[in-house]
PDB file with one MODEL, atoms N, CA, C and O in Angstrom:
MODEL        1
ATOM      1  N   MET A   1     -15.904 -16.235  19.433  1.00  0.00           N
ATOM      2  CA  MET A   1     -16.241 -17.161  18.384  1.00  0.00           C
ATOM      3  C   MET A   1     -17.643 -16.910  17.829  1.00  0.00           C
ATOM      4  O   MET A   1     -17.979 -17.435  16.767  1.00  0.00           O
ATOM      5  N   VAL A   2     -18.450 -16.138  18.504  1.00  0.00           N
ATOM      6  CA  VAL A   2     -19.814 -15.913  18.039  1.00  0.00           C
ATOM      7  C   VAL A   2     -19.865 -15.095  16.742  1.00  0.00           C
ATOM      8  O   VAL A   2     -20.870 -15.142  16.032  1.00  0.00           O
ATOM      9  N   THR A   3     -18.803 -14.349  16.420  1.00  0.00           N
ATOM     10  CA  THR A   3     -18.807 -13.544  15.200  1.00  0.00           C
ATOM     11  C   THR A   3     -18.395 -14.327  13.959  1.00  0.00           C
ATOM     12  O   THR A   3     -18.579 -13.840  12.844  1.00  0.00           O
ATOM     13  N   ILE A   4     -17.849 -15.513  14.122  1.00  0.00           N
ATOM     14  CA  ILE A   4     -17.356 -16.284  12.983  1.00  0.00           C
ATOM     15  C   ILE A   4     -18.442 -16.591  11.944  1.00  0.00           C
ATOM     16  O   ILE A   4     -18.188 -16.386  10.757  1.00  0.00           O
ATOM     17  N   PRO A   5     -19.642 -17.072  12.320  1.00  0.00           N
ATOM     18  CA  PRO A   5     -20.656 -17.352  11.287  1.00  0.00           C
ATOM     19  C   PRO A   5     -21.020 -16.108  10.460  1.00  0.00           C
ATOM     20  O   PRO A   5     -21.147 -16.203   9.239  1.00  0.00           O
ATOM     21  N   GLY A   6     -21.188 -14.958  11.099  1.00  0.00           N
ATOM     22  CA  GLY A   6     -21.503 -13.731  10.371  1.00  0.00           C
ATOM     23  C   GLY A   6     -20.358 -13.289   9.483  1.00  0.00           C
ATOM     24  O   GLY A   6     -20.582 -12.814   8.370  1.00  0.00           O
ATOM     25  N   PHE A   7     -19.130 -13.439   9.965  1.00  0.00           N
ATOM     26  CA  PHE A   7     -17.934 -13.095   9.197  1.00  0.00           C
ATOM     27  C   PHE A   7     -17.855 -13.956   7.935  1.00  0.00           C
ATOM     28  O   PHE A   7     -17.628 -13.439   6.841  1.00  0.00           O
ATOM     29  N   LEU A   8     -18.040 -15.248   8.086  1.00  0.00           N
ATOM     30  CA  LEU A   8     -17.992 -16.163   6.940  1.00  0.00           C
ATOM     31  C   LEU A   8     -19.135 -15.904   5.970  1.00  0.00           C
ATOM     32  O   LEU A   8     -18.957 -16.014   4.757  1.00  0.00           O
ATOM     33  N   ASP A   9     -20.307 -15.560   6.494  1.00  0.00           N
ATOM     34  CA  ASP A   9     -21.444 -15.236   5.631  1.00  0.00           C
ATOM     35  C   ASP A   9     -21.172 -13.966   4.819  1.00  0.00           C
ATOM     36  O   ASP A   9     -21.523 -13.896   3.641  1.00  0.00           O
ATOM     37  N   ALA A  10     -20.555 -12.975   5.438  1.00  0.00           N
ATOM     38  CA  ALA A  10     -20.219 -11.739   4.729  1.00  0.00           C
ATOM     39  C   ALA A  10     -19.227 -12.026   3.601  1.00  0.00           C
ATOM     40  O   ALA A  10     -19.346 -11.458   2.515  1.00  0.00           O
ATOM     41  N   ILE A  11     -18.257 -12.898   3.847  1.00  0.00           N
ATOM     42  CA  ILE A  11     -17.305 -13.284   2.804  1.00  0.00           C
ATOM     43  C   ILE A  11     -18.042 -13.972   1.660  1.00  0.00           C
ATOM     44  O   ILE A  11     -17.823 -13.656   0.491  1.00  0.00           O
ATOM     45  N   TYR A  12     -18.908 -14.906   2.001  1.00  0.00           N
ATOM     46  CA  TYR A  12     -19.668 -15.631   0.974  1.00  0.00           C
ATOM     47  C   TYR A  12     -20.506 -14.672   0.130  1.00  0.00           C
ATOM     48  O   TYR A  12     -20.506 -14.762  -1.098  1.00  0.00           O
ATOM     49  N   GLN A  13     -21.215 -13.760   0.781  1.00  0.00           N
ATOM     50  CA  GLN A  13     -22.059 -12.808   0.046  1.00  0.00           C
ATOM     51  C   GLN A  13     -21.225 -11.932  -0.877  1.00  0.00           C
ATOM     52  O   GLN A  13     -21.620 -11.670  -2.013  1.00  0.00           O
ATOM     53  N   ALA A  14     -20.072 -11.479  -0.393  1.00  0.00           N
ATOM     54  CA  ALA A  14     -19.200 -10.644  -1.220  1.00  0.00           C
ATOM     55  C   ALA A  14     -18.671 -11.427  -2.418  1.00  0.00           C
ATOM     56  O   ALA A  14     -18.553 -10.879  -3.513  1.00  0.00           O
ATOM     57  N   GLU A  15     -18.352 -12.700  -2.217  1.00  0.00           N
ATOM     58  CA  GLU A  15     -17.876 -13.529  -3.323  1.00  0.00           C
ATOM     59  C   GLU A  15     -18.944 -13.690  -4.401  1.00  0.00           C
ATOM     60  O   GLU A  15     -18.613 -13.785  -5.583  1.00  0.00           O
ATOM     61  N   GLN A  16     -20.204 -13.721  -4.017  1.00  0.00           N
ATOM     62  CA  GLN A  16     -21.290 -13.886  -4.974  1.00  0.00           C
ATOM     63  C   GLN A  16     -21.480 -12.648  -5.861  1.00  0.00           C
ATOM     64  O   GLN A  16     -22.140 -12.730  -6.897  1.00  0.00           O
ATOM     65  N   LEU A  17     -20.917 -11.518  -5.471  1.00  0.00           N
ATOM     66  CA  LEU A  17     -21.061 -10.283  -6.241  1.00  0.00           C
ATOM     67  C   LEU A  17     -20.117 -10.214  -7.440  1.00  0.00           C
ATOM     68  O   LEU A  17     -20.251  -9.323  -8.279  1.00  0.00           O
ATOM     69  N   ASN A  18     -19.156 -11.153  -7.529  1.00  0.00           N
ATOM     70  CA  ASN A  18     -18.177 -11.161  -8.634  1.00  0.00           C
ATOM     71  C   ASN A  18     -17.507  -9.805  -8.815  1.00  0.00           C
ATOM     72  O   ASN A  18     -17.460  -9.267  -9.921  1.00  0.00           O
ATOM     73  N   LEU A  19     -16.996  -9.265  -7.727  1.00  0.00           N
ATOM     74  CA  LEU A  19     -16.392  -7.937  -7.741  1.00  0.00           C
ATOM     75  C   LEU A  19     -15.178  -7.854  -8.657  1.00  0.00           C
ATOM     76  O   LEU A  19     -14.878  -6.785  -9.189  1.00  0.00           O
ATOM     77  N   GLY A  20     -14.486  -8.953  -8.844  1.00  0.00           N
ATOM     78  CA  GLY A  20     -13.306  -8.958  -9.705  1.00  0.00           C
ATOM     79  C   GLY A  20     -13.620  -8.569 -11.135  1.00  0.00           C
ATOM     80  O   GLY A  20     -12.789  -7.953 -11.802  1.00  0.00           O
ATOM     81  N   LYS A  21     -14.798  -8.914 -11.615  1.00  0.00           N
ATOM     82  CA  LYS A  21     -15.200  -8.573 -12.985  1.00  0.00           C
ATOM     83  C   LYS A  21     -15.336  -7.072 -13.175  1.00  0.00           C
ATOM     84  O   LYS A  21     -15.173  -6.561 -14.283  1.00  0.00           O
ATOM     85  N   GLU A  22     -15.637  -6.367 -12.089  1.00  0.00           N
ATOM     86  CA  GLU A  22     -15.797  -4.914 -12.151  1.00  0.00           C
ATOM     87  C   GLU A  22     -14.554  -4.185 -11.644  1.00  0.00           C
ATOM     88  O   GLU A  22     -14.570  -2.967 -11.463  1.00  0.00           O
ATOM     89  N   ASN A  23     -13.480  -4.935 -11.417  1.00  0.00           N
ATOM     90  CA  ASN A  23     -12.216  -4.391 -10.904  1.00  0.00           C
ATOM     91  C   ASN A  23     -12.427  -3.634  -9.589  1.00  0.00           C
ATOM     92  O   ASN A  23     -11.871  -2.556  -9.379  1.00  0.00           O
ATOM     93  N   THR A  24     -13.236  -4.221  -8.718  1.00  0.00           N
ATOM     94  CA  THR A  24     -13.484  -3.662  -7.393  1.00  0.00           C
ATOM     95  C   THR A  24     -13.228  -4.742  -6.347  1.00  0.00           C
ATOM     96  O   THR A  24     -13.134  -5.926  -6.672  1.00  0.00           O
ATOM     97  N   TYR A  25     -13.117  -4.326  -5.099  1.00  0.00           N
ATOM     98  CA  TYR A  25     -12.908  -5.271  -4.001  1.00  0.00           C
ATOM     99  C   TYR A  25     -13.388  -4.677  -2.691  1.00  0.00           C
ATOM    100  O   TYR A  25     -13.595  -3.468  -2.579  1.00  0.00           O
ATOM    101  N   VAL A  26     -13.561  -5.538  -1.703  1.00  0.00           N
ATOM    102  CA  VAL A  26     -13.870  -5.114  -0.341  1.00  0.00           C
ATOM    103  C   VAL A  26     -12.896  -5.808   0.602  1.00  0.00           C
ATOM    104  O   VAL A  26     -12.362  -6.873   0.289  1.00  0.00           O
ATOM    105  N   VAL A  27     -12.673  -5.200   1.747  1.00  0.00           N
ATOM    106  CA  VAL A  27     -11.876  -5.801   2.800  1.00  0.00           C
ATOM    107  C   VAL A  27     -12.832  -6.120   3.938  1.00  0.00           C
ATOM    108  O   VAL A  27     -13.543  -5.249   4.438  1.00  0.00           O
ATOM    109  N   ILE A  28     -12.834  -7.384   4.334  1.00  0.00           N
ATOM    110  CA  ILE A  28     -13.745  -7.858   5.375  1.00  0.00           C
ATOM    111  C   ILE A  28     -12.896  -8.284   6.567  1.00  0.00           C
ATOM    112  O   ILE A  28     -11.958  -9.069   6.430  1.00  0.00           O
ATOM    113  N   LYS A  29     -13.240  -7.753   7.735  1.00  0.00           N
ATOM    114  CA  LYS A  29     -12.434  -7.980   8.935  1.00  0.00           C
ATOM    115  C   LYS A  29     -13.355  -8.193  10.125  1.00  0.00           C
ATOM    116  O   LYS A  29     -14.413  -7.572  10.217  1.00  0.00           O
ATOM    117  N   THR A  30     -12.955  -9.063  11.026  1.00  0.00           N
ATOM    118  CA  THR A  30     -13.732  -9.282  12.241  1.00  0.00           C
ATOM    119  C   THR A  30     -12.915  -8.873  13.458  1.00  0.00           C
ATOM    120  O   THR A  30     -11.705  -8.664  13.368  1.00  0.00           O
ATOM    121  N   ASP A  31     -13.576  -8.763  14.570  1.00  0.00           N
ATOM    122  CA  ASP A  31     -12.888  -8.442  15.821  1.00  0.00           C
ATOM    123  C   ASP A  31     -12.004  -9.608  16.227  1.00  0.00           C
ATOM    124  O   ASP A  31     -12.113 -10.708  15.686  1.00  0.00           O
ATOM    125  N   ASN A  32     -11.135  -9.352  17.180  1.00  0.00           N
ATOM    126  CA  ASN A  32     -10.301 -10.441  17.699  1.00  0.00           C
ATOM    127  C   ASN A  32     -11.180 -11.593  18.153  1.00  0.00           C
ATOM    128  O   ASN A  32     -12.147 -11.405  18.891  1.00  0.00           O
ATOM    129  N   ILE A  33     -10.831 -12.781  17.701  1.00  0.00           N
ATOM    130  CA  ILE A  33     -11.544 -13.967  18.149  1.00  0.00           C
ATOM    131  C   ILE A  33     -11.080 -14.314  19.561  1.00  0.00           C
ATOM    132  O   ILE A  33     -11.887 -14.629  20.435  1.00  0.00           O
ATOM    133  N   VAL A  34      -9.792 -14.252  19.762  1.00  0.00           N
ATOM    134  CA  VAL A  34      -9.185 -14.488  21.071  1.00  0.00           C
ATOM    135  C   VAL A  34      -8.352 -13.251  21.387  1.00  0.00           C
ATOM    136  O   VAL A  34      -7.511 -12.869  20.573  1.00  0.00           O
ATOM    137  N   PRO A  35      -8.550 -12.619  22.524  1.00  0.00           N
ATOM    138  CA  PRO A  35      -7.768 -11.423  22.845  1.00  0.00           C
ATOM    139  C   PRO A  35      -6.264 -11.689  22.704  1.00  0.00           C
ATOM    140  O   PRO A  35      -5.751 -12.730  23.114  1.00  0.00           O
ATOM    141  N   GLY A  36      -5.583 -10.711  22.112  1.00  0.00           N
ATOM    142  CA  GLY A  36      -4.144 -10.825  21.928  1.00  0.00           C
ATOM    143  C   GLY A  36      -3.741 -11.497  20.634  1.00  0.00           C
ATOM    144  O   GLY A  36      -2.551 -11.692  20.385  1.00  0.00           O
ATOM    145  N   THR A  37      -4.712 -11.855  19.801  1.00  0.00           N
ATOM    146  CA  THR A  37      -4.396 -12.471  18.514  1.00  0.00           C
ATOM    147  C   THR A  37      -4.697 -11.490  17.392  1.00  0.00           C
ATOM    148  O   THR A  37      -5.232 -10.406  17.625  1.00  0.00           O
ATOM    149  N   LEU A  38      -4.354 -11.877  16.189  1.00  0.00           N
ATOM    150  CA  LEU A  38      -4.600 -11.024  15.032  1.00  0.00           C
ATOM    151  C   LEU A  38      -6.078 -10.970  14.682  1.00  0.00           C
ATOM    152  O   LEU A  38      -6.849 -11.861  15.039  1.00  0.00           O
ATOM    153  N   HIS A  39      -6.462  -9.913  13.980  1.00  0.00           N
ATOM    154  CA  HIS A  39      -7.829  -9.776  13.469  1.00  0.00           C
ATOM    155  C   HIS A  39      -7.905 -10.525  12.144  1.00  0.00           C
ATOM    156  O   HIS A  39      -7.167 -10.184  11.219  1.00  0.00           O
ATOM    157  N   PRO A  40      -8.771 -11.537  12.015  1.00  0.00           N
ATOM    158  CA  PRO A  40      -8.927 -12.191  10.716  1.00  0.00           C
ATOM    159  C   PRO A  40      -9.417 -11.175   9.681  1.00  0.00           C
ATOM    160  O   PRO A  40     -10.367 -10.433   9.933  1.00  0.00           O
ATOM    161  N   MET A  41      -8.763 -11.147   8.513  1.00  0.00           N
ATOM    162  CA  MET A  41      -9.102 -10.180   7.481  1.00  0.00           C
ATOM    163  C   MET A  41      -8.926 -10.839   6.119  1.00  0.00           C
ATOM    164  O   MET A  41      -8.009 -11.637   5.924  1.00  0.00           O
ATOM    165  N   VAL A  42      -9.804 -10.506   5.178  1.00  0.00           N
ATOM    166  CA  VAL A  42      -9.735 -11.064   3.838  1.00  0.00           C
ATOM    167  C   VAL A  42     -10.125  -9.994   2.820  1.00  0.00           C
ATOM    168  O   VAL A  42     -10.992  -9.157   3.074  1.00  0.00           O
ATOM    169  N   ARG A  43      -9.469 -10.041   1.671  1.00  0.00           N
ATOM    170  CA  ARG A  43      -9.816  -9.160   0.553  1.00  0.00           C
ATOM    171  C   ARG A  43     -10.600 -10.003  -0.441  1.00  0.00           C
ATOM    172  O   ARG A  43     -10.144 -11.069  -0.856  1.00  0.00           O
ATOM    173  N   VAL A  44     -11.786  -9.521  -0.822  1.00  0.00           N
ATOM    174  CA  VAL A  44     -12.644 -10.246  -1.768  1.00  0.00           C
ATOM    175  C   VAL A  44     -12.825  -9.378  -3.004  1.00  0.00           C
ATOM    176  O   VAL A  44     -13.249  -8.227  -2.906  1.00  0.00           O
ATOM    177  N   GLY A  45     -12.506  -9.929  -4.154  1.00  0.00           N
ATOM    178  CA  GLY A  45     -12.669  -9.210  -5.414  1.00  0.00           C
ATOM    179  C   GLY A  45     -11.367  -9.139  -6.171  1.00  0.00           C
ATOM    180  O   GLY A  45     -10.539 -10.046  -6.091  1.00  0.00           O
ATOM    181  N   SER A  46     -11.189  -8.064  -6.903  1.00  0.00           N
ATOM    182  CA  SER A  46     -10.025  -7.889  -7.764  1.00  0.00           C
ATOM    183  C   SER A  46      -8.741  -7.726  -6.949  1.00  0.00           C
ATOM    184  O   SER A  46      -8.727  -7.081  -5.900  1.00  0.00           O
ATOM    185  N   LEU A  47      -7.681  -8.317  -7.453  1.00  0.00           N
ATOM    186  CA  LEU A  47      -6.361  -8.169  -6.834  1.00  0.00           C
ATOM    187  C   LEU A  47      -5.471  -7.215  -7.625  1.00  0.00           C
ATOM    188  O   LEU A  47      -4.304  -7.026  -7.280  1.00  0.00           O
ATOM    189  N   ARG A  48      -6.007  -6.619  -8.673  1.00  0.00           N
ATOM    190  CA  ARG A  48      -5.217  -5.691  -9.491  1.00  0.00           C
ATOM    191  C   ARG A  48      -4.859  -4.447  -8.691  1.00  0.00           C
ATOM    192  O   ARG A  48      -5.600  -4.038  -7.797  1.00  0.00           O
ATOM    193  N   HIS A  49      -3.726  -3.854  -9.017  1.00  0.00           N
ATOM    194  CA  HIS A  49      -3.262  -2.670  -8.277  1.00  0.00           C
ATOM    195  C   HIS A  49      -4.145  -1.446  -8.507  1.00  0.00           C
ATOM    196  O   HIS A  49      -4.147  -0.529  -7.685  1.00  0.00           O
ATOM    197  N   ASP A  50      -4.892  -1.414  -9.606  1.00  0.00           N
ATOM    198  CA  ASP A  50      -5.749  -0.264  -9.892  1.00  0.00           C
ATOM    199  C   ASP A  50      -7.221  -0.513  -9.516  1.00  0.00           C
ATOM    200  O   ASP A  50      -8.098   0.258  -9.904  1.00  0.00           O
ATOM    201  N   ALA A  51      -7.485  -1.572  -8.773  1.00  0.00           N
ATOM    202  CA  ALA A  51      -8.861  -1.888  -8.360  1.00  0.00           C
ATOM    203  C   ALA A  51      -9.389  -0.832  -7.394  1.00  0.00           C
ATOM    204  O   ALA A  51      -8.630  -0.219  -6.644  1.00  0.00           O
ATOM    205  N   VAL A  52     -10.691  -0.636  -7.428  1.00  0.00           N
ATOM    206  CA  VAL A  52     -11.363   0.334  -6.562  1.00  0.00           C
ATOM    207  C   VAL A  52     -11.887  -0.386  -5.329  1.00  0.00           C
ATOM    208  O   VAL A  52     -12.576  -1.401  -5.426  1.00  0.00           O
ATOM    209  N   ARG A  53     -11.545   0.163  -4.165  1.00  0.00           N
ATOM    210  CA  ARG A  53     -12.006  -0.419  -2.905  1.00  0.00           C
ATOM    211  C   ARG A  53     -13.395   0.109  -2.568  1.00  0.00           C
ATOM    212  O   ARG A  53     -13.622   1.319  -2.569  1.00  0.00           O
ATOM    213  N   LEU A  54     -14.318  -0.797  -2.283  1.00  0.00           N
ATOM    214  CA  LEU A  54     -15.684  -0.427  -1.929  1.00  0.00           C
ATOM    215  C   LEU A  54     -15.854  -0.431  -0.413  1.00  0.00           C
ATOM    216  O   LEU A  54     -15.110  -1.100   0.305  1.00  0.00           O
ATOM    217  N   GLY A  55     -16.828   0.312   0.057  1.00  0.00           N
ATOM    218  CA  GLY A  55     -17.146   0.352   1.478  1.00  0.00           C
ATOM    219  C   GLY A  55     -18.530  -0.210   1.742  1.00  0.00           C
ATOM    220  O   GLY A  55     -19.189  -0.718   0.836  1.00  0.00           O
ATOM    221  N   ARG A  56     -18.963  -0.116   2.988  1.00  0.00           N
ATOM    222  CA  ARG A  56     -20.275  -0.654   3.387  1.00  0.00           C
ATOM    223  C   ARG A  56     -21.413  -0.128   2.539  1.00  0.00           C
ATOM    224  O   ARG A  56     -22.294  -0.883   2.128  1.00  0.00           O
ATOM    225  N   LYS A  57     -21.391   1.171   2.279  1.00  0.00           N
ATOM    226  CA  LYS A  57     -22.507   1.792   1.555  1.00  0.00           C
ATOM    227  C   LYS A  57     -22.562   1.367   0.093  1.00  0.00           C
ATOM    228  O   LYS A  57     -23.593   1.534  -0.558  1.00  0.00           O
ATOM    229  N   ASP A  58     -21.473   0.824  -0.429  1.00  0.00           N
ATOM    230  CA  ASP A  58     -21.407   0.420  -1.831  1.00  0.00           C
ATOM    231  C   ASP A  58     -21.847  -1.020  -2.071  1.00  0.00           C
ATOM    232  O   ASP A  58     -21.990  -1.437  -3.220  1.00  0.00           O
ATOM    233  N   ILE A  59     -22.061  -1.779  -1.009  1.00  0.00           N
ATOM    234  CA  ILE A  59     -22.388  -3.201  -1.119  1.00  0.00           C
ATOM    235  C   ILE A  59     -23.892  -3.390  -0.968  1.00  0.00           C
ATOM    236  O   ILE A  59     -24.486  -2.860  -0.029  1.00  0.00           O
ATOM    237  N   PRO A  60     -24.529  -4.147  -1.891  1.00  0.00           N
ATOM    238  CA  PRO A  60     -25.990  -4.270  -1.861  1.00  0.00           C
ATOM    239  C   PRO A  60     -26.574  -5.173  -0.783  1.00  0.00           C
ATOM    240  O   PRO A  60     -27.760  -5.044  -0.482  1.00  0.00           O
ATOM    241  N   PHE A  61     -25.796  -6.089  -0.181  1.00  0.00           N
ATOM    242  CA  PHE A  61     -26.412  -6.950   0.823  1.00  0.00           C
ATOM    243  C   PHE A  61     -26.482  -6.249   2.168  1.00  0.00           C
ATOM    244  O   PHE A  61     -25.690  -5.348   2.443  1.00  0.00           O
ATOM    245  N   GLN A  62     -27.417  -6.654   3.000  1.00  0.00           N
ATOM    246  CA  GLN A  62     -27.648  -5.981   4.271  1.00  0.00           C
ATOM    247  C   GLN A  62     -26.941  -6.674   5.434  1.00  0.00           C
ATOM    248  O   GLN A  62     -26.216  -6.028   6.191  1.00  0.00           O
ATOM    249  N   HIS A  63     -27.143  -7.963   5.578  1.00  0.00           N
ATOM    250  CA  HIS A  63     -26.583  -8.683   6.704  1.00  0.00           C
ATOM    251  C   HIS A  63     -25.078  -8.875   6.501  1.00  0.00           C
ATOM    252  O   HIS A  63     -24.648  -9.376   5.461  1.00  0.00           O
ATOM    253  N   GLY A  64     -24.296  -8.484   7.477  1.00  0.00           N
ATOM    254  CA  GLY A  64     -22.854  -8.682   7.410  1.00  0.00           C
ATOM    255  C   GLY A  64     -22.068  -7.447   7.036  1.00  0.00           C
ATOM    256  O   GLY A  64     -20.838  -7.489   7.010  1.00  0.00           O
ATOM    257  N   LYS A  65     -22.744  -6.342   6.745  1.00  0.00           N
ATOM    258  CA  LYS A  65     -22.035  -5.126   6.367  1.00  0.00           C
ATOM    259  C   LYS A  65     -21.101  -4.612   7.465  1.00  0.00           C
ATOM    260  O   LYS A  65     -20.146  -3.887   7.187  1.00  0.00           O
ATOM    261  N   GLU A  66     -21.382  -4.990   8.700  1.00  0.00           N
ATOM    262  CA  GLU A  66     -20.552  -4.499   9.812  1.00  0.00           C
ATOM    263  C   GLU A  66     -19.109  -5.013   9.725  1.00  0.00           C
ATOM    264  O   GLU A  66     -18.224  -4.475  10.389  1.00  0.00           O
ATOM    265  N   PHE A  67     -18.869  -6.037   8.920  1.00  0.00           N
ATOM    266  CA  PHE A  67     -17.520  -6.584   8.777  1.00  0.00           C
ATOM    267  C   PHE A  67     -16.714  -5.903   7.679  1.00  0.00           C
ATOM    268  O   PHE A  67     -15.500  -6.088   7.597  1.00  0.00           O
ATOM    269  N   ILE A  68     -17.375  -5.119   6.839  1.00  0.00           N
ATOM    270  CA  ILE A  68     -16.686  -4.464   5.723  1.00  0.00           C
ATOM    271  C   ILE A  68     -16.054  -3.179   6.225  1.00  0.00           C
ATOM    272  O   ILE A  68     -16.719  -2.352   6.850  1.00  0.00           O
ATOM    273  N   ILE A  69     -14.757  -3.014   5.946  1.00  0.00           N
ATOM    274  CA  ILE A  69     -14.051  -1.813   6.398  1.00  0.00           C
ATOM    275  C   ILE A  69     -13.656  -0.963   5.215  1.00  0.00           C
ATOM    276  O   ILE A  69     -13.511  -1.461   4.099  1.00  0.00           O
ATOM    277  N   LYS A  70     -13.481   0.334   5.464  1.00  0.00           N
ATOM    278  CA  LYS A  70     -13.011   1.253   4.420  1.00  0.00           C
ATOM    279  C   LYS A  70     -12.137   2.284   5.073  1.00  0.00           C
ATOM    280  O   LYS A  70     -11.619   3.172   4.397  1.00  0.00           O
TER     281      LYS A  70
ENDMDL
END
């Protein structure tokens, strides 16, 4: 449960970037909260099929980048 605040902060920061306007998105995922359960994961940004997926190096914020996958 200790990763939840950082995970939620990373989602919030990504939402503030308005990635949908640029037809881009990121996938943010955290480790298992409870062993044997699913990994919480969210897509932030454009939902269009031709959207460009960004990675850690493409995102300007520093804290929370460890949750962004590519």
